[in-house]
PDB file of C-alpha atoms in Angstrom:
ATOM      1  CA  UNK D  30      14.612 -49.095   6.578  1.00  0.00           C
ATOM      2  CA  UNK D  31      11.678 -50.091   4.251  1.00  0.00           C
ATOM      3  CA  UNK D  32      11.130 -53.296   3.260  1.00  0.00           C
ATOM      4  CA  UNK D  33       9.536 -54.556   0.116  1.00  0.00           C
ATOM      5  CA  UNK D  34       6.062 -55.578  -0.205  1.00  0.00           C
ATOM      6  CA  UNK D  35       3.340 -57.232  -2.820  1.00  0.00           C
ATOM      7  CA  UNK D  36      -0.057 -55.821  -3.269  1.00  0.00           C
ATOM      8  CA  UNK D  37      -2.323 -58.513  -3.854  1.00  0.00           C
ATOM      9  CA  UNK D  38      -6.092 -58.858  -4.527  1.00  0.00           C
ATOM     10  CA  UNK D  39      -8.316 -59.656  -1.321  1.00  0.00           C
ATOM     11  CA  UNK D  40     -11.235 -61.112  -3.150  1.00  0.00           C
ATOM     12  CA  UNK D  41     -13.436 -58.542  -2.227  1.00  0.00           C
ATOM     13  CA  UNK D  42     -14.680 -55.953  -5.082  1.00  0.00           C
ATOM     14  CA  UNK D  43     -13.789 -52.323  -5.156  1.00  0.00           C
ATOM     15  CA  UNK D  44     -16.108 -49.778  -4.915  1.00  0.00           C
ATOM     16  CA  UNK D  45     -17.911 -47.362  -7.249  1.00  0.00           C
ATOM     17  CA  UNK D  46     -14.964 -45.047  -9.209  1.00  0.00           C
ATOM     18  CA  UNK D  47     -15.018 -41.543  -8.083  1.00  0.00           C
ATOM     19  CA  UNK D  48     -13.731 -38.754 -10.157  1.00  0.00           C
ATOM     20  CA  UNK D  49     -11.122 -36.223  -8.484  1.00  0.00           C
ATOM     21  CA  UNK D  50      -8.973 -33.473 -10.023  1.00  0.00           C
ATOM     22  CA  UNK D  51      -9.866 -31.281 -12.792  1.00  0.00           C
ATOM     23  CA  UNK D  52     -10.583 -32.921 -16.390  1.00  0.00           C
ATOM     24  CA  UNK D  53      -7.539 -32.105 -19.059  1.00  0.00           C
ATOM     25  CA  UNK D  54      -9.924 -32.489 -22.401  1.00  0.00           C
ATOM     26  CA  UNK D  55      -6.153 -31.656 -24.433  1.00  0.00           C
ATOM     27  CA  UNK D  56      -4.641 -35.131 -23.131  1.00  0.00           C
ATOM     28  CA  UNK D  57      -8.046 -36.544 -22.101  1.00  0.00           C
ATOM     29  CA  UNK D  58      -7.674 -37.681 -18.874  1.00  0.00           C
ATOM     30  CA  UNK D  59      -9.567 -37.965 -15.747  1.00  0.00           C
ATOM     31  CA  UNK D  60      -8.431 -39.001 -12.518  1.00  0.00           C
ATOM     32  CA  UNK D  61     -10.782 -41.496 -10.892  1.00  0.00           C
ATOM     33  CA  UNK D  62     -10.356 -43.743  -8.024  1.00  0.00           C
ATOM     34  CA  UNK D  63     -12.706 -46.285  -6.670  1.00  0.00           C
ATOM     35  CA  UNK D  64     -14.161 -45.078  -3.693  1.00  0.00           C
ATOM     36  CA  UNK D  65     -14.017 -48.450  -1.613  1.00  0.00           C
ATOM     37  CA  UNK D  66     -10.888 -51.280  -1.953  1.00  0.00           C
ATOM     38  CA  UNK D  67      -9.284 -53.427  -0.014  1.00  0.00           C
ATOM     39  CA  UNK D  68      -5.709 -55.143  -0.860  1.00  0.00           C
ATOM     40  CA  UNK D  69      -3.686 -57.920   0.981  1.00  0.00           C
ATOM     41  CA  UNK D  70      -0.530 -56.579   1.366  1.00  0.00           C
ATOM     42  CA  UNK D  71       2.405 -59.214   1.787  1.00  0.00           C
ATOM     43  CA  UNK D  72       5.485 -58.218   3.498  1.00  0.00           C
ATOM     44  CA  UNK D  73       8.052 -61.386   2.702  1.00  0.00           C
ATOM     45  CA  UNK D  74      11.057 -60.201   4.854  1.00  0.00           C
ATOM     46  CA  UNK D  75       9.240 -59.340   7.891  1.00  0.00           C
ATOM     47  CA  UNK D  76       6.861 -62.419   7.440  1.00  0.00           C
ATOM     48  CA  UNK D  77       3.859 -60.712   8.009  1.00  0.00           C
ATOM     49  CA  UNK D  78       0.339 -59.767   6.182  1.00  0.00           C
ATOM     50  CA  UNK D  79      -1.754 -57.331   6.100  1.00  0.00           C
ATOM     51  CA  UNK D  80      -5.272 -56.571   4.654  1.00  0.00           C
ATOM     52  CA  UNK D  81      -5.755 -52.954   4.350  1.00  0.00           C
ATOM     53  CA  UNK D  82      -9.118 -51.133   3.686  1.00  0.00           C
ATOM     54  CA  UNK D  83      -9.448 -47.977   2.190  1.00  0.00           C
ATOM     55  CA  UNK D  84     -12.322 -45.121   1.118  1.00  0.00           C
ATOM     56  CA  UNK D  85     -11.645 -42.340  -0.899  1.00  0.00           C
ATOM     57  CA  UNK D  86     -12.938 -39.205   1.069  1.00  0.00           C
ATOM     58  CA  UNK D  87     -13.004 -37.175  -2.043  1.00  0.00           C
ATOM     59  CA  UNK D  88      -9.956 -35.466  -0.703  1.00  0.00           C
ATOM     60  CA  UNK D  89      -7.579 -38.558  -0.309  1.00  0.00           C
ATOM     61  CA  UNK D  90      -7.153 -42.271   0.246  1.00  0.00           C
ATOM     62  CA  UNK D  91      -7.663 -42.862   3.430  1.00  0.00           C
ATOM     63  CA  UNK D  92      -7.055 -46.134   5.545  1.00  0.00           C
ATOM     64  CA  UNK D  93     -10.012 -47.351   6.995  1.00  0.00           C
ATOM     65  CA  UNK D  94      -8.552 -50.978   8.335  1.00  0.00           C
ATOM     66  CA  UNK D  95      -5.307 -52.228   9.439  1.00  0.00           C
ATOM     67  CA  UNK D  96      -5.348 -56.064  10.055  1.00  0.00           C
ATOM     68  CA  UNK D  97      -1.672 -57.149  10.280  1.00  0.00           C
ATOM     69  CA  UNK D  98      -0.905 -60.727  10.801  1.00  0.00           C
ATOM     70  CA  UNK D  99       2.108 -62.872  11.419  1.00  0.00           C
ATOM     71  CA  UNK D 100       1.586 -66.231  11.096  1.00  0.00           C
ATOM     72  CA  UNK D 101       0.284 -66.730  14.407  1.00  0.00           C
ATOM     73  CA  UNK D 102       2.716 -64.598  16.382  1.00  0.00           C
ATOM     74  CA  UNK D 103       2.417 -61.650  18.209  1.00  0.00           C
ATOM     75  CA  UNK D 104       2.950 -58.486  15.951  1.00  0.00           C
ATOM     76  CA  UNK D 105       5.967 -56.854  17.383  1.00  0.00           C
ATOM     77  CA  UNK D 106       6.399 -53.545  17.422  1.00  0.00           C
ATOM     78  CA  UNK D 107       9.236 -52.871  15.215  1.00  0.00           C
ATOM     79  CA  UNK D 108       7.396 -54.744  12.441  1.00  0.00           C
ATOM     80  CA  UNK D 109       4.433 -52.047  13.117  1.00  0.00           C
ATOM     81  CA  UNK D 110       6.942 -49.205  12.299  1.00  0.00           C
ATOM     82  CA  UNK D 111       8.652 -51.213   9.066  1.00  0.00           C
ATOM     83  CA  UNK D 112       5.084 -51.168   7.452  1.00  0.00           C
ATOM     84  CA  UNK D 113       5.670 -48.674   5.153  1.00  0.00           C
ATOM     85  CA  UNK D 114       2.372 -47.452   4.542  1.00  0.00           C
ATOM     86  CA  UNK D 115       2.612 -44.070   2.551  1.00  0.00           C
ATOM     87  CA  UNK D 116       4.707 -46.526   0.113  1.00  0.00           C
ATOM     88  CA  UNK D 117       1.674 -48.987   0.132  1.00  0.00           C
ATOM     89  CA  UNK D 118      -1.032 -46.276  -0.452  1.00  0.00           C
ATOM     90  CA  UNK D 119       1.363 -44.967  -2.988  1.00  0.00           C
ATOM     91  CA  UNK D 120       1.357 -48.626  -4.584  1.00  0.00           C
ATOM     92  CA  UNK D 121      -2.418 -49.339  -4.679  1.00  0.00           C
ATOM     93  CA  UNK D 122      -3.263 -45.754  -6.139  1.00  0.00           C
ATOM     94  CA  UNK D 123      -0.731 -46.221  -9.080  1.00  0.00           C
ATOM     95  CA  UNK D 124      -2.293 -49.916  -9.407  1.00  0.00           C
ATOM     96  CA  UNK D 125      -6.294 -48.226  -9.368  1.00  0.00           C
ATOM     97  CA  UNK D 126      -5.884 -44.834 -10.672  1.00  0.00           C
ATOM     98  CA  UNK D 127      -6.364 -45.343 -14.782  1.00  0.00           C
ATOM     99  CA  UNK D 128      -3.700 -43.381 -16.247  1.00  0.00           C
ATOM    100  CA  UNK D 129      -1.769 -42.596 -13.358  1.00  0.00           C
ATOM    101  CA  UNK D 130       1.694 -42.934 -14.940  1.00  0.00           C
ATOM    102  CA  UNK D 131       1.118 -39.969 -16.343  1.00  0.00           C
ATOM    103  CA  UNK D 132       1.572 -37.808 -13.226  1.00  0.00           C
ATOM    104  CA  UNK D 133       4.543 -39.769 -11.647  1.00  0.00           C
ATOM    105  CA  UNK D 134       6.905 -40.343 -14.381  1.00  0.00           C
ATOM    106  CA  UNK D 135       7.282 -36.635 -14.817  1.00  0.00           C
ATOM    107  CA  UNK D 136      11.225 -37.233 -15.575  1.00  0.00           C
ATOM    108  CA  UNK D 137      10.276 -39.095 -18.931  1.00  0.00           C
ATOM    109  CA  UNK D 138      11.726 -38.474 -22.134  1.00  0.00           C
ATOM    110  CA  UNK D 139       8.395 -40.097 -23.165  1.00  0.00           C
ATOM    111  CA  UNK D 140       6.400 -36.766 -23.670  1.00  0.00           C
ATOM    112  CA  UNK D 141       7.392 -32.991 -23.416  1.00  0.00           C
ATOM    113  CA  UNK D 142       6.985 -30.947 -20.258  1.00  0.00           C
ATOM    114  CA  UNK D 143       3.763 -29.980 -19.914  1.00  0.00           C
ATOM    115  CA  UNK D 144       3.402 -26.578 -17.748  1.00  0.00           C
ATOM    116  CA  UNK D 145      -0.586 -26.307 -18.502  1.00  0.00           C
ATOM    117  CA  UNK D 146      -2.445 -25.640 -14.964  1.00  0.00           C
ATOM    118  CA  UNK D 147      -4.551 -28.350 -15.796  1.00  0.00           C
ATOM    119  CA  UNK D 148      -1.542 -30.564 -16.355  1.00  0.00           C
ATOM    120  CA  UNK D 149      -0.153 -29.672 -13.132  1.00  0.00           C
ATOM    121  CA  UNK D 150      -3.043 -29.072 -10.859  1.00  0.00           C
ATOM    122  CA  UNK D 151      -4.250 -33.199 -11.768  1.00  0.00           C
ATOM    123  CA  UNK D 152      -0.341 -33.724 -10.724  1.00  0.00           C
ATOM    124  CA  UNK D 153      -1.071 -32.096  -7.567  1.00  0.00           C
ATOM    125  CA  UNK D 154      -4.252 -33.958  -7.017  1.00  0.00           C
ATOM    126  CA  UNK D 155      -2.164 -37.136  -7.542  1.00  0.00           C
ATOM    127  CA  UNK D 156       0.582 -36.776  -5.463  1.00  0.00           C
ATOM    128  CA  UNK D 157      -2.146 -35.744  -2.528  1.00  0.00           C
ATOM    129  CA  UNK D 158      -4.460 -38.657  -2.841  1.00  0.00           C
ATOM    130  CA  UNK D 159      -1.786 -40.954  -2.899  1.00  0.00           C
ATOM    131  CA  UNK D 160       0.103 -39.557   0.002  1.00  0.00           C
ATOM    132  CA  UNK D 161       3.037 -38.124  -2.155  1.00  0.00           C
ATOM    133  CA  UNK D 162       4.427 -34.672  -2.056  1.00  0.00           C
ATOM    134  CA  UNK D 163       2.269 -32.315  -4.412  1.00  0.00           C
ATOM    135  CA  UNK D 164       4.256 -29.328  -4.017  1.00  0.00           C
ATOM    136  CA  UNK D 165       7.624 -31.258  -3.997  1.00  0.00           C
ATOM    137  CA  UNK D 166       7.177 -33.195  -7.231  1.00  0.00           C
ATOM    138  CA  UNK D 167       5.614 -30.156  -9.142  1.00  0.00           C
ATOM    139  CA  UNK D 168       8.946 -28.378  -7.589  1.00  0.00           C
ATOM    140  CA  UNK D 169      11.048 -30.869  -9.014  1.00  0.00           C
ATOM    141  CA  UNK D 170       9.331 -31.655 -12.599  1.00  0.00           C
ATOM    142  CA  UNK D 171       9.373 -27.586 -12.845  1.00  0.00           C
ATOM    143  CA  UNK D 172      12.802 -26.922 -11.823  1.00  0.00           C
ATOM    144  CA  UNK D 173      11.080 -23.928  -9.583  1.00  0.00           C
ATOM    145  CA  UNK D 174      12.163 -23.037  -5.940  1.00  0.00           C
ATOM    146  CA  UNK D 175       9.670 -23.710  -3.351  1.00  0.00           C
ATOM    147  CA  UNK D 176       9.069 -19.734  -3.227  1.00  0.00           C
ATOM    148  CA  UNK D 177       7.721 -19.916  -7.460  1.00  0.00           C
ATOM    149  CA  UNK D 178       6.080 -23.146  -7.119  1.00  0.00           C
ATOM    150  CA  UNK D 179       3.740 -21.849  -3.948  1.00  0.00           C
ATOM    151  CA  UNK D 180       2.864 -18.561  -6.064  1.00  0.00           C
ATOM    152  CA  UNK D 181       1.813 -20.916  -9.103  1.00  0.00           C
ATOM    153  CA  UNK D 182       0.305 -23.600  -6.836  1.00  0.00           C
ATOM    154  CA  UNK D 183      -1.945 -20.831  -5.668  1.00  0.00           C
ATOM    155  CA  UNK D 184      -2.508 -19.484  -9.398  1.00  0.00           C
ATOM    156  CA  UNK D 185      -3.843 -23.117  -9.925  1.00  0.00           C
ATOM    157  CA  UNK D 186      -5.929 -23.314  -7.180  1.00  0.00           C
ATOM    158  CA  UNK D 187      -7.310 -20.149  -8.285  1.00  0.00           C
ATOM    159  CA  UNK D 188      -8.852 -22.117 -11.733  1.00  0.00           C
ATOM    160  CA  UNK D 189      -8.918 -25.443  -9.964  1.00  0.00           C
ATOM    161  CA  UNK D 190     -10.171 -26.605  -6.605  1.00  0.00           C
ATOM    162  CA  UNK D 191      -7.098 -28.230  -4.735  1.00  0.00           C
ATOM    163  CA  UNK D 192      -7.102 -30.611  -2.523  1.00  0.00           C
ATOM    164  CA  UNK D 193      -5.026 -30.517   1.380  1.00  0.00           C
ATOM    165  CA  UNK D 194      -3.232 -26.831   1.981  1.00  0.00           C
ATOM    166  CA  UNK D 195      -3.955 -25.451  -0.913  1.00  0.00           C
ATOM    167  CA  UNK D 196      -7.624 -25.850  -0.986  1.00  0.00           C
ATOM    168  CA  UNK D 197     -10.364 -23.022  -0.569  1.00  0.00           C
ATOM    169  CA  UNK D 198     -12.133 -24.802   2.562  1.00  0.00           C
ATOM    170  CA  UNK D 199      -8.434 -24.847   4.132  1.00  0.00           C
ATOM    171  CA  UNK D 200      -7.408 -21.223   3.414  1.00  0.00           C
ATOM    172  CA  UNK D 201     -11.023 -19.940   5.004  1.00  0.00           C
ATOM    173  CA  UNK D 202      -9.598 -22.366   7.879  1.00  0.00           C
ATOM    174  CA  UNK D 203      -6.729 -20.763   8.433  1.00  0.00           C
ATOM    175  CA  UNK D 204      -7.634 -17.184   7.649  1.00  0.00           C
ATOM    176  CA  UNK D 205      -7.408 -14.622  10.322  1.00  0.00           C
ATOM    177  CA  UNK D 206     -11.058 -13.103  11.163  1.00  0.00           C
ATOM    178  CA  UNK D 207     -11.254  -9.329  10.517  1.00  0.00           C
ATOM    179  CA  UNK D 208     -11.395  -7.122  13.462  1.00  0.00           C
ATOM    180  CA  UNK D 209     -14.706  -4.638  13.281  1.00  0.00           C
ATOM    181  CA  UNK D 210     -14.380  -1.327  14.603  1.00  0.00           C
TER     182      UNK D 210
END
């Protein structure tokens, strides 16, 4: 069970914005992120705070600081698991990311589907930097099978460089070496 939480500013300034994903000149966007931030994160129904910090590796926001407080108590562990953290990274990158509506309302009736690469590779960067499912939501704003989406996702990171499993530096990870004779 999740519970609900408020982002809220921690008085301390975010860092200098870092570009990621590939720029789309035909809608003009450009995902950026700032590459340092830190957010109080309030947690009403479990009665705790925390105060997150966070860098941008250039691959994906990452949490650099956990400080969880509750009002003086000890921090049980059940309220450690009930944190729902891949919601709150989820929440700070759609409140930091300039235009990032763009790439999770994919369902809209607000603008027709866009199937450019470019379109869908900055969807993919999205959904990795803020600990979504690339592959999943390109799956379901496509209507392809998991089968068609990994043969386009890997057309796309053909053009673009992709972030996570579908990046270059991870497919020369996982390649098998060649035997010599």
């Amino acid at each position: 069970m999740e519970f609900a939480f408020k982002l809220e500013s921690a008085g301390i300034a975010d860092g200098k914005r870092q570009d990621f994903g590939p720029d789309n000149p035909q809608m003009g966007t450009k995902a950026s992120i700032p590459s340092t931030l830190t957010r109080r994160v309030i947690y009403p129904e479990l009665g705790v705070t925390a105060l997150i910090e966070c860098v941008f590796t250039g691959d994906k926001l990452e949490v650099q600081s956990l400080n969880v407080q509750n009002n003086g108590k000890f921090v049980s562990t059940k309220v450690l698991t009930q944190l729902a953290l891949p919601a709150v990274i989820r929440a700070i990158a759609l409140e930091v990311v300039p235009d990032a509506q763009l790439w999770v309302n994919l369902d809209s009736n607000e603008f027709p589907k866009n199937d450019s690469p470019t379109f869908l590779a900055q969807v993919y960067w999205f959904e990795h930097v803020s600990w979504g499912s690339p592959r999943g939501s390109i799956m379901n704003y496509m209507g392809w099978s998991r089968t068609n989406a990994n043969f386009h996702i890997s057309k796309i990171a053909k053009l673009y460089s992709l972030p996570g499993a579908h990046s270059r530096d991870q497919k020369l990870k996982t390649s098998k070496p060649q035997r010599g004779n």
